[in-house]
PDB file of C-alpha atoms in Angstrom:
ATOM      1  CA  UNK O   1      61.713  21.387 -15.789  1.00 92.00           C
ATOM      2  CA  UNK O   2      58.886  24.113 -16.022  1.00 97.00           C
ATOM      3  CA  UNK O   3      56.631  24.724 -14.272  1.00 98.00           C
ATOM      4  CA  UNK O   4      53.168  25.749 -16.016  1.00 98.00           C
ATOM      5  CA  UNK O   5      50.763  27.462 -13.455  1.00 98.00           C
ATOM      6  CA  UNK O   6      47.235  28.552 -14.019  1.00 97.00           C
ATOM      7  CA  UNK O   7      46.705  32.133 -13.139  1.00 95.00           C
ATOM      8  CA  UNK O   8      43.659  33.393 -15.581  1.00 90.00           C
ATOM      9  CA  UNK O   9      40.131  32.318 -14.107  1.00 84.00           C
ATOM     10  CA  UNK O  10      38.096  35.219 -12.240  1.00 78.00           C
ATOM     11  CA  UNK O  11      37.572  33.552  -9.381  1.00 65.00           C
ATOM     12  CA  UNK O  12      34.232  34.462  -8.885  1.00 61.00           C
ATOM     13  CA  UNK O  13      33.625  32.119  -5.831  1.00 61.00           C
ATOM     14  CA  UNK O  14      35.904  33.561  -3.170  1.00 62.00           C
ATOM     15  CA  UNK O  15      34.983  37.342  -4.687  1.00 59.00           C
ATOM     16  CA  UNK O  16      34.713  38.402  -0.698  1.00 62.00           C
ATOM     17  CA  UNK O  17      38.157  37.604   0.176  1.00 64.00           C
ATOM     18  CA  UNK O  18      39.294  40.334  -2.380  1.00 67.00           C
ATOM     19  CA  UNK O  19      37.228  41.238  -5.653  1.00 72.00           C
ATOM     20  CA  UNK O  20      40.562  43.706  -7.074  1.00 77.00           C
ATOM     21  CA  UNK O  21      43.291  41.230  -7.450  1.00 86.00           C
ATOM     22  CA  UNK O  22      43.249  37.688  -9.599  1.00 91.00           C
ATOM     23  CA  UNK O  23      42.795  34.689  -6.758  1.00 92.00           C
ATOM     24  CA  UNK O  24      46.384  33.958  -7.583  1.00 95.00           C
ATOM     25  CA  UNK O  25      47.186  36.971  -5.743  1.00 94.00           C
ATOM     26  CA  UNK O  26      45.289  36.764  -2.273  1.00 94.00           C
ATOM     27  CA  UNK O  27      47.938  37.351   0.639  1.00 93.00           C
ATOM     28  CA  UNK O  28      48.649  34.388   2.568  1.00 95.00           C
ATOM     29  CA  UNK O  29      50.752  35.800   4.971  1.00 92.00           C
ATOM     30  CA  UNK O  30      51.718  38.300   3.653  1.00 88.00           C
ATOM     31  CA  UNK O  31      52.326  37.120   0.088  1.00 92.00           C
ATOM     32  CA  UNK O  32      50.041  35.748  -2.211  1.00 95.00           C
ATOM     33  CA  UNK O  33      48.437  32.274  -2.254  1.00 97.00           C
ATOM     34  CA  UNK O  34      50.544  31.760  -6.162  1.00 97.00           C
ATOM     35  CA  UNK O  35      54.331  33.176  -4.742  1.00 96.00           C
ATOM     36  CA  UNK O  36      53.744  29.691  -1.961  1.00 97.00           C
ATOM     37  CA  UNK O  37      52.788  27.696  -4.412  1.00 98.00           C
ATOM     38  CA  UNK O  38      56.025  28.350  -5.972  1.00 97.00           C
ATOM     39  CA  UNK O  39      58.032  28.576  -3.475  1.00 97.00           C
ATOM     40  CA  UNK O  40      57.245  25.156  -2.763  1.00 97.00           C
ATOM     41  CA  UNK O  41      58.519  23.668  -7.080  1.00 98.00           C
ATOM     42  CA  UNK O  42      62.170  26.192  -6.090  1.00 97.00           C
ATOM     43  CA  UNK O  43      62.848  23.772  -2.885  1.00 96.00           C
ATOM     44  CA  UNK O  44      62.717  20.733  -4.743  1.00 97.00           C
ATOM     45  CA  UNK O  45      64.591  22.396  -7.804  1.00 96.00           C
ATOM     46  CA  UNK O  46      61.759  23.579 -10.135  1.00 97.00           C
ATOM     47  CA  UNK O  47      62.491  27.239 -10.426  1.00 97.00           C
ATOM     48  CA  UNK O  48      61.845  27.869 -14.403  1.00 97.00           C
ATOM     49  CA  UNK O  49      57.951  29.596 -14.116  1.00 98.00           C
ATOM     50  CA  UNK O  50      55.130  29.698 -16.348  1.00 98.00           C
ATOM     51  CA  UNK O  51      52.371  31.593 -15.578  1.00 98.00           C
ATOM     52  CA  UNK O  52      48.982  31.380 -17.517  1.00 98.00           C
ATOM     53  CA  UNK O  53      47.449  34.995 -16.913  1.00 97.00           C
ATOM     54  CA  UNK O  54      44.186  36.225 -17.722  1.00 95.00           C
ATOM     55  CA  UNK O  55      41.434  38.180 -15.152  1.00 93.00           C
ATOM     56  CA  UNK O  56      43.597  41.429 -13.920  1.00 93.00           C
ATOM     57  CA  UNK O  57      46.193  39.527 -14.967  1.00 95.00           C
ATOM     58  CA  UNK O  58      48.775  43.535 -14.694  1.00 95.00           C
ATOM     59  CA  UNK O  59      48.124  42.472 -11.005  1.00 94.00           C
ATOM     60  CA  UNK O  60      50.357  39.207 -11.429  1.00 96.00           C
ATOM     61  CA  UNK O  61      53.113  40.385 -13.559  1.00 96.00           C
ATOM     62  CA  UNK O  62      53.155  44.534 -11.166  1.00 94.00           C
ATOM     63  CA  UNK O  63      53.732  41.600  -7.923  1.00 93.00           C
ATOM     64  CA  UNK O  64      56.751  40.578 -10.250  1.00 93.00           C
ATOM     65  CA  UNK O  65      58.184  44.127 -11.380  1.00 90.00           C
ATOM     66  CA  UNK O  66      58.142  44.609  -7.949  1.00 85.00           C
ATOM     67  CA  UNK O  67      59.198  42.064  -6.701  1.00 85.00           C
ATOM     68  CA  UNK O  68      62.097  42.393  -4.683  1.00 78.00           C
ATOM     69  CA  UNK O  69      60.086  45.558  -2.443  1.00 77.00           C
ATOM     70  CA  UNK O  70      57.345  42.755  -0.907  1.00 75.00           C
ATOM     71  CA  UNK O  71      57.874  42.517   2.662  1.00 66.00           C
ATOM     72  CA  UNK O  72      61.190  44.556   2.585  1.00 74.00           C
ATOM     73  CA  UNK O  73      62.210  48.151   3.978  1.00 84.00           C
ATOM     74  CA  UNK O  74      63.372  50.028   1.159  1.00 84.00           C
ATOM     75  CA  UNK O  75      64.242  54.243   1.071  1.00 90.00           C
ATOM     76  CA  UNK O  76      64.119  55.510  -2.197  1.00 89.00           C
ATOM     77  CA  UNK O  77      65.942  58.924  -4.379  1.00 92.00           C
ATOM     78  CA  UNK O  78      62.893  60.840  -5.521  1.00 90.00           C
ATOM     79  CA  UNK O  79      65.072  62.098  -8.763  1.00 83.00           C
ATOM     80  CA  UNK O  80      66.586  61.641 -12.900  1.00 82.00           C
ATOM     81  CA  UNK O  81      68.530  59.608 -11.092  1.00 83.00           C
ATOM     82  CA  UNK O  82      65.957  57.163  -8.622  1.00 82.00           C
ATOM     83  CA  UNK O  83      67.527  54.694  -6.860  1.00 87.00           C
ATOM     84  CA  UNK O  84      66.606  52.442  -3.789  1.00 86.00           C
ATOM     85  CA  UNK O  85      68.082  51.548  -0.549  1.00 87.00           C
ATOM     86  CA  UNK O  86      67.029  47.993   0.580  1.00 84.00           C
ATOM     87  CA  UNK O  87      67.106  48.045   4.220  1.00 83.00           C
ATOM     88  CA  UNK O  88      67.943  44.746   5.577  1.00 74.00           C
ATOM     89  CA  UNK O  89      67.524  41.639   4.410  1.00 72.00           C
ATOM     90  CA  UNK O  90      66.122  41.534   0.569  1.00 67.00           C
ATOM     91  CA  UNK O  91      63.805  38.722  -0.599  1.00 68.00           C
ATOM     92  CA  UNK O  92      66.359  37.235  -3.676  1.00 73.00           C
ATOM     93  CA  UNK O  93      64.618  33.828  -5.179  1.00 87.00           C
ATOM     94  CA  UNK O  94      66.244  32.488  -8.935  1.00 90.00           C
ATOM     95  CA  UNK O  95      63.522  32.013 -10.559  1.00 96.00           C
ATOM     96  CA  UNK O  96      63.117  31.972 -14.334  1.00 96.00           C
ATOM     97  CA  UNK O  97      59.141  33.685 -14.771  1.00 97.00           C
ATOM     98  CA  UNK O  98      58.350  34.504 -18.381  1.00 98.00           C
ATOM     99  CA  UNK O  99      53.865  35.591 -17.395  1.00 98.00           C
ATOM    100  CA  UNK O 100      52.011  35.330 -20.391  1.00 97.00           C
ATOM    101  CA  UNK O 101      48.769  36.786 -21.671  1.00 97.00           C
ATOM    102  CA  UNK O 102      45.878  33.400 -22.536  1.00 97.00           C
ATOM    103  CA  UNK O 103      43.507  35.404 -22.555  1.00 95.00           C
ATOM    104  CA  UNK O 104      40.565  36.956 -20.812  1.00 94.00           C
ATOM    105  CA  UNK O 105      37.818  34.928 -21.315  1.00 94.00           C
ATOM    106  CA  UNK O 106      39.876  31.430 -21.963  1.00 96.00           C
ATOM    107  CA  UNK O 107      39.488  27.844 -19.897  1.00 96.00           C
ATOM    108  CA  UNK O 108      42.562  25.880 -18.747  1.00 96.00           C
ATOM    109  CA  UNK O 109      42.431  23.814 -22.030  1.00 97.00           C
ATOM    110  CA  UNK O 110      43.064  26.544 -24.538  1.00 97.00           C
ATOM    111  CA  UNK O 111      45.576  28.222 -22.250  1.00 97.00           C
ATOM    112  CA  UNK O 112      47.351  25.405 -21.680  1.00 97.00           C
ATOM    113  CA  UNK O 113      47.512  25.201 -25.431  1.00 97.00           C
ATOM    114  CA  UNK O 114      48.592  29.588 -25.868  1.00 97.00           C
ATOM    115  CA  UNK O 115      51.995  29.243 -23.372  1.00 97.00           C
ATOM    116  CA  UNK O 116      53.376  25.962 -25.422  1.00 96.00           C
ATOM    117  CA  UNK O 117      56.054  28.187 -27.080  1.00 96.00           C
ATOM    118  CA  UNK O 118      57.463  29.159 -23.705  1.00 97.00           C
ATOM    119  CA  UNK O 119      57.876  24.925 -23.025  1.00 96.00           C
ATOM    120  CA  UNK O 120      61.710  24.842 -25.126  1.00 90.00           C
ATOM    121  CA  UNK O 121      62.810  20.972 -26.079  1.00 90.00           C
ATOM    122  CA  UNK O 122      61.601  19.599 -22.495  1.00 91.00           C
ATOM    123  CA  UNK O 123      60.087  15.679 -22.683  1.00 95.00           C
ATOM    124  CA  UNK O 124      58.071  16.392 -19.922  1.00 97.00           C
ATOM    125  CA  UNK O 125      56.811  19.466 -17.728  1.00 98.00           C
ATOM    126  CA  UNK O 126      54.473  20.718 -14.396  1.00 98.00           C
ATOM    127  CA  UNK O 127      51.129  21.699 -14.371  1.00 98.00           C
ATOM    128  CA  UNK O 128      48.998  23.182 -11.656  1.00 98.00           C
ATOM    129  CA  UNK O 129      46.808  25.075 -10.383  1.00 97.00           C
ATOM    130  CA  UNK O 130      47.161  28.910  -9.091  1.00 96.00           C
ATOM    131  CA  UNK O 131      44.630  28.682  -5.635  1.00 93.00           C
ATOM    132  CA  UNK O 132      46.373  25.404  -4.362  1.00 94.00           C
ATOM    133  CA  UNK O 133      48.871  24.387  -1.965  1.00 96.00           C
ATOM    134  CA  UNK O 134      50.020  20.698  -0.329  1.00 96.00           C
ATOM    135  CA  UNK O 135      53.338  18.923   0.964  1.00 96.00           C
ATOM    136  CA  UNK O 136      53.559  16.344  -1.686  1.00 97.00           C
ATOM    137  CA  UNK O 137      56.717  14.295  -1.859  1.00 97.00           C
ATOM    138  CA  UNK O 138      57.827  16.309  -5.733  1.00 98.00           C
ATOM    139  CA  UNK O 139      60.386  14.419  -6.519  1.00 97.00           C
ATOM    140  CA  UNK O 140      58.250  11.394  -5.740  1.00 98.00           C
ATOM    141  CA  UNK O 141      55.669  12.544  -8.446  1.00 98.00           C
ATOM    142  CA  UNK O 142      58.257  12.897 -10.930  1.00 98.00           C
ATOM    143  CA  UNK O 143      59.885  10.427 -10.678  1.00 98.00           C
ATOM    144  CA  UNK O 144      56.762   8.212 -10.696  1.00 98.00           C
ATOM    145  CA  UNK O 145      55.403   9.509 -14.455  1.00 98.00           C
ATOM    146  CA  UNK O 146      58.910   9.249 -15.896  1.00 97.00           C
ATOM    147  CA  UNK O 147      58.692   5.390 -14.523  1.00 97.00           C
ATOM    148  CA  UNK O 148      54.908   4.521 -16.704  1.00 96.00           C
ATOM    149  CA  UNK O 149      55.710   6.322 -20.303  1.00 95.00           C
ATOM    150  CA  UNK O 150      52.136   7.292 -20.022  1.00 97.00           C
ATOM    151  CA  UNK O 151      51.597  11.094 -21.702  1.00 98.00           C
ATOM    152  CA  UNK O 152      50.147  12.275 -18.446  1.00 98.00           C
ATOM    153  CA  UNK O 153      50.238  12.028 -14.455  1.00 98.00           C
ATOM    154  CA  UNK O 154      47.762  13.538 -11.708  1.00 97.00           C
ATOM    155  CA  UNK O 155      48.077  14.401  -8.291  1.00 97.00           C
ATOM    156  CA  UNK O 156      45.313  12.219  -6.553  1.00 95.00           C
ATOM    157  CA  UNK O 157      44.378  13.066  -2.612  1.00 92.00           C
ATOM    158  CA  UNK O 158      41.421  13.020   0.054  1.00 83.00           C
ATOM    159  CA  UNK O 159      39.304  15.738   0.518  1.00 69.00           C
ATOM    160  CA  UNK O 160      35.710  16.489   0.983  1.00 54.00           C
ATOM    161  CA  UNK O 161      34.247  15.834  -1.927  1.00 48.00           C
ATOM    162  CA  UNK O 162      32.516  18.534  -4.735  1.00 49.00           C
ATOM    163  CA  UNK O 163      35.624  17.855  -6.340  1.00 50.00           C
ATOM    164  CA  UNK O 164      37.280  16.120 -10.187  1.00 54.00           C
ATOM    165  CA  UNK O 165      36.499  12.085  -8.985  1.00 60.00           C
ATOM    166  CA  UNK O 166      39.390   9.760  -9.932  1.00 66.00           C
ATOM    167  CA  UNK O 167      38.034   6.392 -10.474  1.00 67.00           C
ATOM    168  CA  UNK O 168      41.821   4.003 -11.113  1.00 68.00           C
ATOM    169  CA  UNK O 169      42.666   0.829 -10.765  1.00 72.00           C
ATOM    170  CA  UNK O 170      46.650  -0.244 -10.344  1.00 75.00           C
ATOM    171  CA  UNK O 171      47.418   3.156 -10.963  1.00 78.00           C
ATOM    172  CA  UNK O 172      45.855   3.964 -14.103  1.00 83.00           C
ATOM    173  CA  UNK O 173      43.735   6.357 -15.237  1.00 77.00           C
ATOM    174  CA  UNK O 174      39.345   4.769 -15.620  1.00 71.00           C
ATOM    175  CA  UNK O 175      38.023   7.102 -15.433  1.00 71.00           C
ATOM    176  CA  UNK O 176      37.847  11.311 -14.390  1.00 68.00           C
ATOM    177  CA  UNK O 177      33.869  13.024 -13.259  1.00 64.00           C
ATOM    178  CA  UNK O 178      35.223  16.614 -12.830  1.00 61.00           C
ATOM    179  CA  UNK O 179      32.952  18.417  -9.689  1.00 55.00           C
ATOM    180  CA  UNK O 180      31.686  15.317  -8.978  1.00 50.00           C
ATOM    181  CA  UNK O 181      28.870  16.093  -5.654  1.00 44.00           C
ATOM    182  CA  UNK O 182      29.741  13.509  -3.757  1.00 43.00           C
ATOM    183  CA  UNK O 183      32.490  11.390  -3.602  1.00 46.00           C
ATOM    184  CA  UNK O 184      34.040   8.414  -1.856  1.00 49.00           C
ATOM    185  CA  UNK O 185      37.215   8.083  -3.774  1.00 71.00           C
ATOM    186  CA  UNK O 186      40.470  10.133  -4.428  1.00 84.00           C
ATOM    187  CA  UNK O 187      40.273  13.411  -6.234  1.00 88.00           C
ATOM    188  CA  UNK O 188      42.356  15.208  -8.591  1.00 91.00           C
ATOM    189  CA  UNK O 189      44.935  18.143  -6.796  1.00 93.00           C
ATOM    190  CA  UNK O 190      45.950  19.133  -9.589  1.00 93.00           C
ATOM    191  CA  UNK O 191      50.121  18.803 -10.049  1.00 97.00           C
ATOM    192  CA  UNK O 192      50.535  17.495 -12.498  1.00 98.00           C
ATOM    193  CA  UNK O 193      53.128  15.446 -14.906  1.00 98.00           C
ATOM    194  CA  UNK O 194      52.127  16.511 -18.474  1.00 98.00           C
ATOM    195  CA  UNK O 195      55.169  15.655 -21.703  1.00 97.00           C
ATOM    196  CA  UNK O 196      54.821  16.935 -24.604  1.00 96.00           C
ATOM    197  CA  UNK O 197      52.070  14.653 -26.404  1.00 97.00           C
ATOM    198  CA  UNK O 198      49.747  16.576 -24.064  1.00 97.00           C
ATOM    199  CA  UNK O 199      49.751  19.057 -26.733  1.00 97.00           C
ATOM    200  CA  UNK O 200      48.446  16.758 -29.004  1.00 96.00           C
ATOM    201  CA  UNK O 201      44.978  17.023 -26.955  1.00 97.00           C
ATOM    202  CA  UNK O 202      44.510  20.902 -27.054  1.00 97.00           C
ATOM    203  CA  UNK O 203      43.838  22.935 -28.806  1.00 93.00           C
ATOM    204  CA  UNK O 204      43.408  26.652 -29.180  1.00 91.00           C
ATOM    205  CA  UNK O 205      39.487  26.906 -28.715  1.00 94.00           C
ATOM    206  CA  UNK O 206      38.894  29.763 -25.604  1.00 95.00           C
ATOM    207  CA  UNK O 207      35.968  27.405 -24.122  1.00 95.00           C
ATOM    208  CA  UNK O 208      38.061  24.266 -24.195  1.00 97.00           C
ATOM    209  CA  UNK O 209      38.218  23.155 -20.585  1.00 96.00           C
ATOM    210  CA  UNK O 210      41.637  21.245 -20.136  1.00 96.00           C
ATOM    211  CA  UNK O 211      40.508  18.699 -17.401  1.00 94.00           C
ATOM    212  CA  UNK O 212      36.516  17.219 -19.464  1.00 92.00           C
ATOM    213  CA  UNK O 213      37.497  16.833 -23.075  1.00 93.00           C
ATOM    214  CA  UNK O 214      41.443  16.771 -23.139  1.00 97.00           C
ATOM    215  CA  UNK O 215      41.652  14.579 -19.837  1.00 96.00           C
ATOM    216  CA  UNK O 216      38.766  12.667 -20.911  1.00 96.00           C
ATOM    217  CA  UNK O 217      40.823  11.639 -23.741  1.00 97.00           C
ATOM    218  CA  UNK O 218      43.690  11.165 -21.741  1.00 97.00           C
ATOM    219  CA  UNK O 219      41.593   8.325 -19.818  1.00 96.00           C
ATOM    220  CA  UNK O 220      40.317   6.648 -22.682  1.00 96.00           C
ATOM    221  CA  UNK O 221      43.571   6.286 -24.464  1.00 97.00           C
ATOM    222  CA  UNK O 222      44.518   5.295 -21.600  1.00 96.00           C
ATOM    223  CA  UNK O 223      46.887   7.803 -21.257  1.00 97.00           C
ATOM    224  CA  UNK O 224      46.733   8.787 -17.604  1.00 97.00           C
ATOM    225  CA  UNK O 225      47.645   7.776 -14.129  1.00 97.00           C
ATOM    226  CA  UNK O 226      47.047   8.508 -10.601  1.00 96.00           C
ATOM    227  CA  UNK O 227      49.700   9.264  -8.385  1.00 97.00           C
ATOM    228  CA  UNK O 228      48.525   8.814  -3.857  1.00 95.00           C
ATOM    229  CA  UNK O 229      48.930  11.535  -2.336  1.00 95.00           C
ATOM    230  CA  UNK O 230      47.749  10.939   1.242  1.00 92.00           C
ATOM    231  CA  UNK O 231      49.519  14.289   3.108  1.00 92.00           C
ATOM    232  CA  UNK O 232      48.407  17.278   3.163  1.00 93.00           C
ATOM    233  CA  UNK O 233      46.064  19.279   0.246  1.00 94.00           C
ATOM    234  CA  UNK O 234      43.874  22.663   0.685  1.00 93.00           C
ATOM    235  CA  UNK O 235      42.497  24.933  -2.569  1.00 92.00           C
ATOM    236  CA  UNK O 236      41.634  28.040  -1.682  1.00 91.00           C
ATOM    237  CA  UNK O 237      38.041  28.096  -3.030  1.00 87.00           C
ATOM    238  CA  UNK O 238      36.232  29.468  -0.688  1.00 88.00           C
ATOM    239  CA  UNK O 239      36.438  33.056   1.990  1.00 89.00           C
ATOM    240  CA  UNK O 240      36.711  29.317   4.320  1.00 88.00           C
ATOM    241  CA  UNK O 241      39.330  27.996   2.694  1.00 90.00           C
ATOM    242  CA  UNK O 242      40.920  31.284   3.147  1.00 92.00           C
ATOM    243  CA  UNK O 243      40.305  30.840   6.823  1.00 92.00           C
ATOM    244  CA  UNK O 244      41.874  27.177   6.384  1.00 92.00           C
ATOM    245  CA  UNK O 245      45.240  28.023   4.687  1.00 94.00           C
ATOM    246  CA  UNK O 246      45.646  31.929   6.493  1.00 95.00           C
ATOM    247  CA  UNK O 247      46.102  29.978  10.083  1.00 95.00           C
ATOM    248  CA  UNK O 248      47.779  27.954  10.009  1.00 95.00           C
ATOM    249  CA  UNK O 249      50.037  30.078   8.433  1.00 96.00           C
ATOM    250  CA  UNK O 250      50.075  32.817  11.657  1.00 95.00           C
ATOM    251  CA  UNK O 251      50.118  29.699  13.595  1.00 95.00           C
ATOM    252  CA  UNK O 252      53.624  29.189  11.882  1.00 94.00           C
ATOM    253  CA  UNK O 253      51.926  25.117  11.166  1.00 94.00           C
ATOM    254  CA  UNK O 254      51.901  25.571   7.464  1.00 96.00           C
ATOM    255  CA  UNK O 255      51.766  21.988   6.598  1.00 95.00           C
ATOM    256  CA  UNK O 256      53.079  23.260   3.028  1.00 96.00           C
ATOM    257  CA  UNK O 257      55.752  25.365   4.078  1.00 96.00           C
ATOM    258  CA  UNK O 258      58.993  22.999   3.285  1.00 93.00           C
ATOM    259  CA  UNK O 259      61.532  26.023   2.336  1.00 92.00           C
ATOM    260  CA  UNK O 260      63.219  27.758   4.870  1.00 83.00           C
TER     261      UNK O 260
END
């Protein structure tokens, strides 16, 4: 099953960490946060990725084009027949990564719409943001999604307010308020599962925000369910968020690390 990751936003609230790379490329440890997200999915057996690119997309492309050189030593013999010799352990991830240009100014709904051609005939696909990590049980999330037959499943989490509050009863989503300033319930942690019918709710308008028009239409149609996650979830929206994730990783206590 393919994993779609939204990697194209401007990330204006975290420019004080890094202004020369897009937010998904900001490192936690010595590797970008999007790598951590992909490793989590890969550990659960999902290794086919579609990255929706926009702002500073070249930085994401360069990372994957030069993937083997990150984090290791190598010797390069320059000349007409350039050769690279790697020293020690070389990172080998058996991933398939599609890097899709979805527009510099496109909003999330338009970005998802524009990668439809890369999903093939799959009935479902996974969807998340390129700036948040979690220890969500992806197998349980997918099983829940398949059990109810609705178009969209969102993972609900319990961090502080300022995100999109989910109102639900018996698992069925009844309201979705994007980036509420006060909340006492669950909020959207991303980590969606979508049936391909989701594209009936999307169009190619640059200003189409997935979390507003399409999601609210799905709620009104009774086609959205919430998977409750009571474990770790943290987005990287600010310098403070990045510092927290960095410190967890550096201390060897990163809750999202599900791989060896």
